[in-house]
Amino acid sequence: MAGVAARTSEGGVRTRLLIASPSPLARVPVLRGLTALTGTLNLGAEAAAWASNPASREHSTQAGGTSASSLLFALALWLVLPAGAAELAGPWWGRAIVETVVRIALLVGYLAIAARMGAMQRTFQYHAAEHMAIRGFELGRQLTVPSLRRLESAHPRCGTSFLVALIIVSAVLFPLLGVRPGWWRVASRLVLAPLAIGLAAELVRFEARLDGSRPGRALVAANLALQRLTTRQPDDEQLQVAIAALDTCLEAEGTPRTSGQRIDAIGRPTRRV
C-alpha cells in the first residue's frame, strides 16, 4: 500500500491510494526480497506516472511496469560494470577490492551529479519531506509543517539501506566465485544479480534485528551517510504534500495520526516506539 499526493496547478493537493497485488513468494526467503523490490519499484513508477497524468489509469500502470523494469536493469548493470574494471587488477583479492571500490564510486558519483540537477533536487527534497513526515508520526507529533520542520531529513530505515546492503552482499558473494576468465566474471554478475538483490533485501530485514548493536549501528551510519546525497531540505509546500500522502495511508488503515507506530523500510507500520 502506498499513499500518493501531488500538488495541482490550482495550488491544492490531490491524493490517491495505490495497492500492490499480493505475491505468493512473499514468505520465501531471498525471493521475497526480489518480489518486494519489484513491487515497490512498480508502485513508485506508477505513482510518478499518476502525478503527471492522473486521468489515465492504464497509462500509469504501463509506465509503472516499464520504469520498474528499467530500474532493475540499471541495478544489474551496476553490478556488472565494476567486474569489467576489475580485470585491470592483478590477484583475486585485488580484483575484489577494485570491483567493490568502483561499485561504490559509481553510486556516489551518480548521486553527487544528480543532486546538482534541478529536477533531482526537487526529488531529493520530497524524499526528505517523506522522512520528516514519517519521523513525526513515529514520535507521535502533530502532522503539521511547523512541527515537522524541526526534525532531521534523514531516516535510519530509509530504502537507501538496500543499496548499502547490496554493496556489502556483492563484496562477499562475487569473490567466492574465484578467479575466472573475464567473460565469466562479467556474465556471472549478471546471472547472479537476482540472487544478490534478494540477499541484500534479507540483510535489510536482518538489520532491524541488530538494532542497537555495533553491526547495526555501522549499517545505520552508512545509510545515513548516503542520505546526505539523496535528501535536501524541503519547503513548506513539499512538507504539506508528504503529510497528505501519509494521511492517505493512515486513513485507509484506520490508524490514528498520534499512534506513534514505527514504520519499516517499505512503509508499513510495525510497532509502537
GROMACS .gro file of C-alpha atoms in nm:
model
  273
    1MET     CA    1   0.000   0.000   0.000
    2ALA     CA    2   0.125   0.347  -0.083
    3GLY     CA    3  -0.025   0.690  -0.030
    4VAL     CA    4   0.047   0.931  -0.314
    5ALA     CA    5  -0.003   1.307  -0.317
    6ALA     CA    6   0.068   1.572  -0.580
    7ARG     CA    7   0.012   1.944  -0.591
    8THR     CA    8  -0.234   2.069  -0.851
    9SER     CA    9  -0.190   2.368  -1.078
   10GLU     CA   10  -0.451   2.548  -0.863
   11GLY     CA   11  -0.236   2.506  -0.553
   12GLY     CA   12  -0.432   2.226  -0.389
   13VAL     CA   13  -0.318   1.872  -0.316
   14ARG     CA   14  -0.475   1.562  -0.474
   15THR     CA   15  -0.419   1.219  -0.327
   16ARG     CA   16  -0.452   0.856  -0.426
   17LEU     CA   17  -0.407   0.518  -0.259
   18LEU     CA   18  -0.210   0.256  -0.453
   19ILE     CA   19  -0.235  -0.109  -0.353
   20ALA     CA   20   0.011  -0.373  -0.475
   21SER     CA   21  -0.111  -0.721  -0.563
   22PRO     CA   22   0.000  -0.980  -0.303
   23SER     CA   23   0.276  -1.215  -0.418
   24PRO     CA   24   0.273  -1.592  -0.344
   25LEU     CA   25   0.650  -1.559  -0.284
   26ALA     CA   26   0.611  -1.303  -0.006
   27ARG     CA   27   0.719  -1.554   0.260
   28VAL     CA   28   1.001  -1.727   0.070
   29PRO     CA   29   1.346  -1.605   0.184
   30VAL     CA   30   1.555  -1.430  -0.085
   31LEU     CA   31   1.269  -1.450  -0.337
   32ARG     CA   32   1.050  -1.232  -0.115
   33GLY     CA   33   1.309  -0.955  -0.128
   34LEU     CA   34   1.322  -0.962  -0.506
   35THR     CA   35   0.943  -0.957  -0.541
   36ALA     CA   36   0.910  -0.684  -0.275
   37LEU     CA   37   1.163  -0.468  -0.459
   38THR     CA   38   0.985  -0.521  -0.790
   39GLY     CA   39   0.651  -0.433  -0.630
   40THR     CA   40   0.795  -0.123  -0.464
   41LEU     CA   41   0.951  -0.003  -0.789
   42ASN     CA   42   0.622  -0.061  -0.970
   43LEU     CA   43   0.430   0.139  -0.710
   44GLY     CA   44   0.683   0.420  -0.723
   45ALA     CA   45   0.682   0.438  -1.100
   46GLU     CA   46   0.303   0.417  -1.113
   47ALA     CA   47   0.280   0.697  -0.857
   48ALA     CA   48   0.510   0.918  -1.065
   49ALA     CA   49   0.310   0.845  -1.380
   50TRP     CA   50  -0.017   0.922  -1.200
   51ALA     CA   51   0.118   1.251  -1.066
   52SER     CA   52   0.192   1.365  -1.421
   53ASN     CA   53  -0.127   1.222  -1.573
   54PRO     CA   54  -0.388   1.145  -1.302
   55ALA     CA   55  -0.671   1.090  -1.552
   56SER     CA   56  -0.519   0.781  -1.714
   57ARG     CA   57  -0.508   0.465  -1.503
   58GLU     CA   58  -0.395   0.248  -1.798
   59HIS     CA   59  -0.108   0.481  -1.880
   60SER     CA   60   0.004   0.484  -1.515
   61THR     CA   61   0.010   0.104  -1.493
   62GLN     CA   62   0.204   0.062  -1.817
   63ALA     CA   63   0.453   0.331  -1.724
   64GLY     CA   64   0.497   0.176  -1.381
   65GLY     CA   65   0.590  -0.164  -1.526
   66THR     CA   66   0.827  -0.013  -1.782
   67SER     CA   67   1.004   0.209  -1.530
   68ALA     CA   68   1.043  -0.075  -1.279
   69SER     CA   69   1.198  -0.296  -1.545
   70SER     CA   70   1.439  -0.017  -1.638
   71LEU     CA   71   1.544   0.034  -1.276
   72LEU     CA   72   1.604  -0.339  -1.226
   73PHE     CA   73   1.816  -0.343  -1.541
   74ALA     CA   74   2.014  -0.044  -1.409
   75LEU     CA   75   2.080  -0.233  -1.085
   76ALA     CA   76   2.204  -0.535  -1.280
   77LEU     CA   77   2.427  -0.311  -1.492
   78TRP     CA   78   2.564  -0.151  -1.175
   79LEU     CA   79   2.666  -0.499  -1.058
   80VAL     CA   80   2.823  -0.594  -1.392
   81LEU     CA   81   3.031  -0.290  -1.494
   82PRO     CA   82   3.272  -0.297  -1.196
   83ALA     CA   83   3.357  -0.658  -1.279
   84GLY     CA   84   3.496  -0.544  -1.614
   85ALA     CA   85   3.700  -0.270  -1.449
   86ALA     CA   86   3.842  -0.522  -1.201
   87GLU     CA   87   4.015  -0.706  -1.488
   88LEU     CA   88   4.286  -0.440  -1.469
   89ALA     CA   89   4.384  -0.560  -1.121
   90GLY     CA   90   4.620  -0.848  -1.050
   91PRO     CA   91   4.544  -1.116  -0.788
   92TRP     CA   92   4.190  -1.222  -0.696
   93TRP     CA   93   4.185  -1.014  -0.379
   94GLY     CA   94   4.299  -0.708  -0.575
   95ARG     CA   95   4.017  -0.761  -0.823
   96ALA     CA   96   3.767  -0.798  -0.540
   97ILE     CA   97   3.878  -0.468  -0.386
   98VAL     CA   98   3.878  -0.284  -0.718
   99GLU     CA   99   3.533  -0.416  -0.806
  100THR     CA  100   3.387  -0.300  -0.474
  101VAL     CA  101   3.557   0.040  -0.488
  102VAL     CA  102   3.437   0.101  -0.845
  103ARG     CA  103   3.084  -0.001  -0.747
  104ILE     CA  104   3.084   0.247  -0.457
  105ALA     CA  105   3.236   0.520  -0.676
  106LEU     CA  106   2.971   0.471  -0.944
  107LEU     CA  107   2.690   0.503  -0.688
  108VAL     CA  108   2.832   0.802  -0.502
  109GLY     CA  109   2.935   0.974  -0.825
  110TYR     CA  110   2.592   0.932  -0.981
  111LEU     CA  111   2.414   1.064  -0.672
  112ALA     CA  112   2.654   1.358  -0.639
  113ILE     CA  113   2.594   1.460  -1.001
  114ALA     CA  114   2.218   1.402  -0.978
  115ALA     CA  115   2.200   1.619  -0.665
  116ARG     CA  116   2.314   1.918  -0.874
  117MET     CA  117   2.032   1.881  -1.126
  118GLY     CA  118   1.720   2.092  -1.072
  119ALA     CA  119   1.465   1.814  -1.119
  120MET     CA  120   1.655   1.572  -0.895
  121GLN     CA  121   1.698   1.836  -0.628
  122ARG     CA  122   1.320   1.858  -0.602
  123THR     CA  123   1.300   1.479  -0.586
  124PHE     CA  124   1.553   1.476  -0.302
  125GLN     CA  125   1.354   1.748  -0.124
  126TYR     CA  126   1.039   1.536  -0.144
  127HIS     CA  127   1.247   1.240  -0.023
  128ALA     CA  128   1.340   1.439   0.288
  129ALA     CA  129   0.981   1.557   0.335
  130GLU     CA  130   0.867   1.195   0.335
  131HIS     CA  131   1.126   1.112   0.604
  132MET     CA  132   1.020   1.406   0.819
  133ALA     CA  133   0.651   1.316   0.797
  134ILE     CA  134   0.721   0.954   0.893
  135ARG     CA  135   0.952   1.059   1.175
  136GLY     CA  136   0.689   1.296   1.312
  137PHE     CA  137   0.428   1.021   1.302
  138GLU     CA  138   0.660   0.776   1.480
  139LEU     CA  139   0.730   1.031   1.752
  140GLY     CA  140   0.359   1.098   1.800
  141ARG     CA  141   0.388   1.460   1.695
  142GLN     CA  142   0.118   1.663   1.526
  143LEU     CA  143   0.149   1.625   1.150
  144THR     CA  144   0.183   1.994   1.074
  145VAL     CA  145   0.454   2.185   0.890
  146PRO     CA  146   0.582   2.377   1.198
  147SER     CA  147   0.603   2.053   1.399
  148LEU     CA  148   0.790   1.861   1.129
  149ARG     CA  149   1.022   2.148   1.036
  150ARG     CA  150   1.243   2.083   1.341
  151LEU     CA  151   1.304   1.717   1.250
  152GLU     CA  152   1.604   1.572   1.068
  153SER     CA  153   1.573   1.499   0.697
  154ALA     CA  154   1.750   1.160   0.724
  155HIS     CA  155   1.579   0.845   0.848
  156PRO     CA  156   1.757   0.528   0.969
  157ARG     CA  157   1.515   0.294   0.790
  158CYS     CA  158   1.521   0.467   0.454
  159GLY     CA  159   1.511   0.246   0.146
  160THR     CA  160   1.865   0.359   0.059
  161SER     CA  161   1.976   0.099   0.315
  162PHE     CA  162   1.909  -0.154   0.039
  163LEU     CA  163   2.187  -0.002  -0.174
  164VAL     CA  164   2.430  -0.022   0.119
  165ALA     CA  165   2.329  -0.385   0.174
  166LEU     CA  166   2.373  -0.463  -0.195
  167ILE     CA  167   2.729  -0.331  -0.188
  168ILE     CA  168   2.807  -0.550   0.115
  169VAL     CA  169   2.649  -0.861  -0.036
  170SER     CA  170   2.830  -0.808  -0.367
  171ALA     CA  171   3.165  -0.765  -0.191
  172VAL     CA  172   3.117  -1.103  -0.019
  173LEU     CA  173   2.930  -1.306  -0.281
  174PHE     CA  174   3.119  -1.238  -0.604
  175PRO     CA  175   3.476  -1.306  -0.479
  176LEU     CA  176   3.357  -1.655  -0.379
  177LEU     CA  177   3.338  -1.738  -0.749
  178GLY     CA  178   3.718  -1.728  -0.764
  179VAL     CA  179   3.944  -1.616  -1.047
  180ARG     CA  180   3.789  -1.699  -1.382
  181PRO     CA  181   3.819  -1.559  -1.737
  182GLY     CA  182   3.695  -1.205  -1.785
  183TRP     CA  183   3.382  -1.306  -1.975
  184TRP     CA  184   3.284  -1.537  -1.687
  185ARG     CA  185   3.330  -1.263  -1.428
  186VAL     CA  186   3.105  -1.025  -1.617
  187ALA     CA  187   2.842  -1.285  -1.711
  188SER     CA  188   2.829  -1.429  -1.359
  189ARG     CA  189   2.744  -1.087  -1.212
  190LEU     CA  190   2.452  -1.056  -1.449
  191VAL     CA  191   2.328  -1.411  -1.385
  192LEU     CA  192   2.366  -1.375  -1.008
  193ALA     CA  193   2.218  -1.023  -0.992
  194PRO     CA  194   1.875  -1.153  -0.877
  195LEU     CA  195   2.044  -1.356  -0.602
  196ALA     CA  196   2.249  -1.056  -0.488
  197ILE     CA  197   1.936  -0.837  -0.484
  198GLY     CA  198   1.742  -1.100  -0.286
  199LEU     CA  199   2.023  -1.145  -0.032
  200ALA     CA  200   2.056  -0.767   0.008
  201ALA     CA  201   1.686  -0.745   0.092
  202GLU     CA  202   1.734  -1.019   0.352
  203LEU     CA  203   2.023  -0.823   0.502
  204VAL     CA  204   1.797  -0.519   0.533
  205ARG     CA  205   1.543  -0.733   0.719
  206PHE     CA  206   1.818  -0.871   0.943
  207GLU     CA  207   1.944  -0.520   1.012
  208ALA     CA  208   1.625  -0.450   1.208
  209ARG     CA  209   1.723  -0.729   1.450
  210LEU     CA  210   2.066  -0.573   1.502
  211ASP     CA  211   1.914  -0.250   1.634
  212GLY     CA  212   2.150  -0.107   1.896
  213SER     CA  213   2.437  -0.350   1.828
  214ARG     CA  214   2.770  -0.243   1.677
  215PRO     CA  215   2.700  -0.402   1.337
  216GLY     CA  216   2.354  -0.247   1.339
  217ARG     CA  217   2.491   0.097   1.421
  218ALA     CA  218   2.753   0.064   1.147
  219LEU     CA  219   2.489  -0.021   0.886
  220VAL     CA  220   2.269   0.267   1.000
  221ALA     CA  221   2.567   0.506   0.988
  222ALA     CA  222   2.643   0.404   0.629
  223ASN     CA  223   2.277   0.451   0.537
  224LEU     CA  224   2.262   0.798   0.694
  225ALA     CA  225   2.587   0.898   0.522
  226LEU     CA  226   2.441   0.804   0.183
  227GLN     CA  227   2.130   1.007   0.259
  228ARG     CA  228   2.341   1.320   0.270
  229LEU     CA  229   2.337   1.289  -0.108
  230THR     CA  230   1.974   1.180  -0.150
  231THR     CA  231   1.796   1.434   0.073
  232ARG     CA  232   1.763   1.812   0.064
  233GLN     CA  233   1.569   2.039   0.299
  234PRO     CA  234   1.208   2.064   0.172
  235ASP     CA  235   0.997   2.375   0.161
  236ASP     CA  236   0.661   2.410   0.338
  237GLU     CA  237   0.457   2.308   0.034
  238GLN     CA  238   0.657   1.989  -0.008
  239LEU     CA  239   0.602   1.901   0.357
  240GLN     CA  240   0.229   1.953   0.308
  241VAL     CA  241   0.233   1.706   0.018
  242ALA     CA  242   0.423   1.449   0.228
  243ILE     CA  243   0.171   1.487   0.513
  244ALA     CA  244  -0.120   1.438   0.271
  245ALA     CA  245   0.039   1.120   0.130
  246LEU     CA  246   0.093   0.976   0.480
  247ASP     CA  247  -0.262   1.070   0.584
  248THR     CA  248  -0.395   0.874   0.285
  249CYS     CA  249  -0.233   0.554   0.418
  250LEU     CA  250  -0.332   0.618   0.780
  251GLU     CA  251  -0.695   0.677   0.685
  252ALA     CA  252  -0.705   0.360   0.474
  253GLU     CA  253  -0.567   0.154   0.764
  254GLY     CA  254  -0.776   0.327   1.030
  255THR     CA  255  -0.458   0.428   1.216
  256PRO     CA  256  -0.474   0.739   1.436
  257ARG     CA  257  -0.231   1.015   1.350
  258THR     CA  258  -0.084   1.012   1.701
  259SER     CA  259  -0.046   0.635   1.743
  260GLY     CA  260   0.333   0.658   1.748
  261GLN     CA  261   0.397   0.343   1.544
  262ARG     CA  262   0.729   0.259   1.386
  263ILE     CA  263   0.724   0.235   1.007
  264ASP     CA  264   0.956  -0.005   0.828
  265ALA     CA  265   1.155   0.049   0.507
  266ILE     CA  266   0.863  -0.029   0.276
  267GLY     CA  267   0.611   0.189   0.456
  268ARG     CA  268   0.419  -0.049   0.685
  269PRO     CA  269   0.350   0.043   1.049
  270THR     CA  270   0.525  -0.225   1.254
  271ARG     CA  271   0.522  -0.139   1.623
  272ARG     CA  272   0.496   0.144   1.871
  273VAL     CA  273   0.806   0.340   1.963
   0.00000   0.00000   0.00000
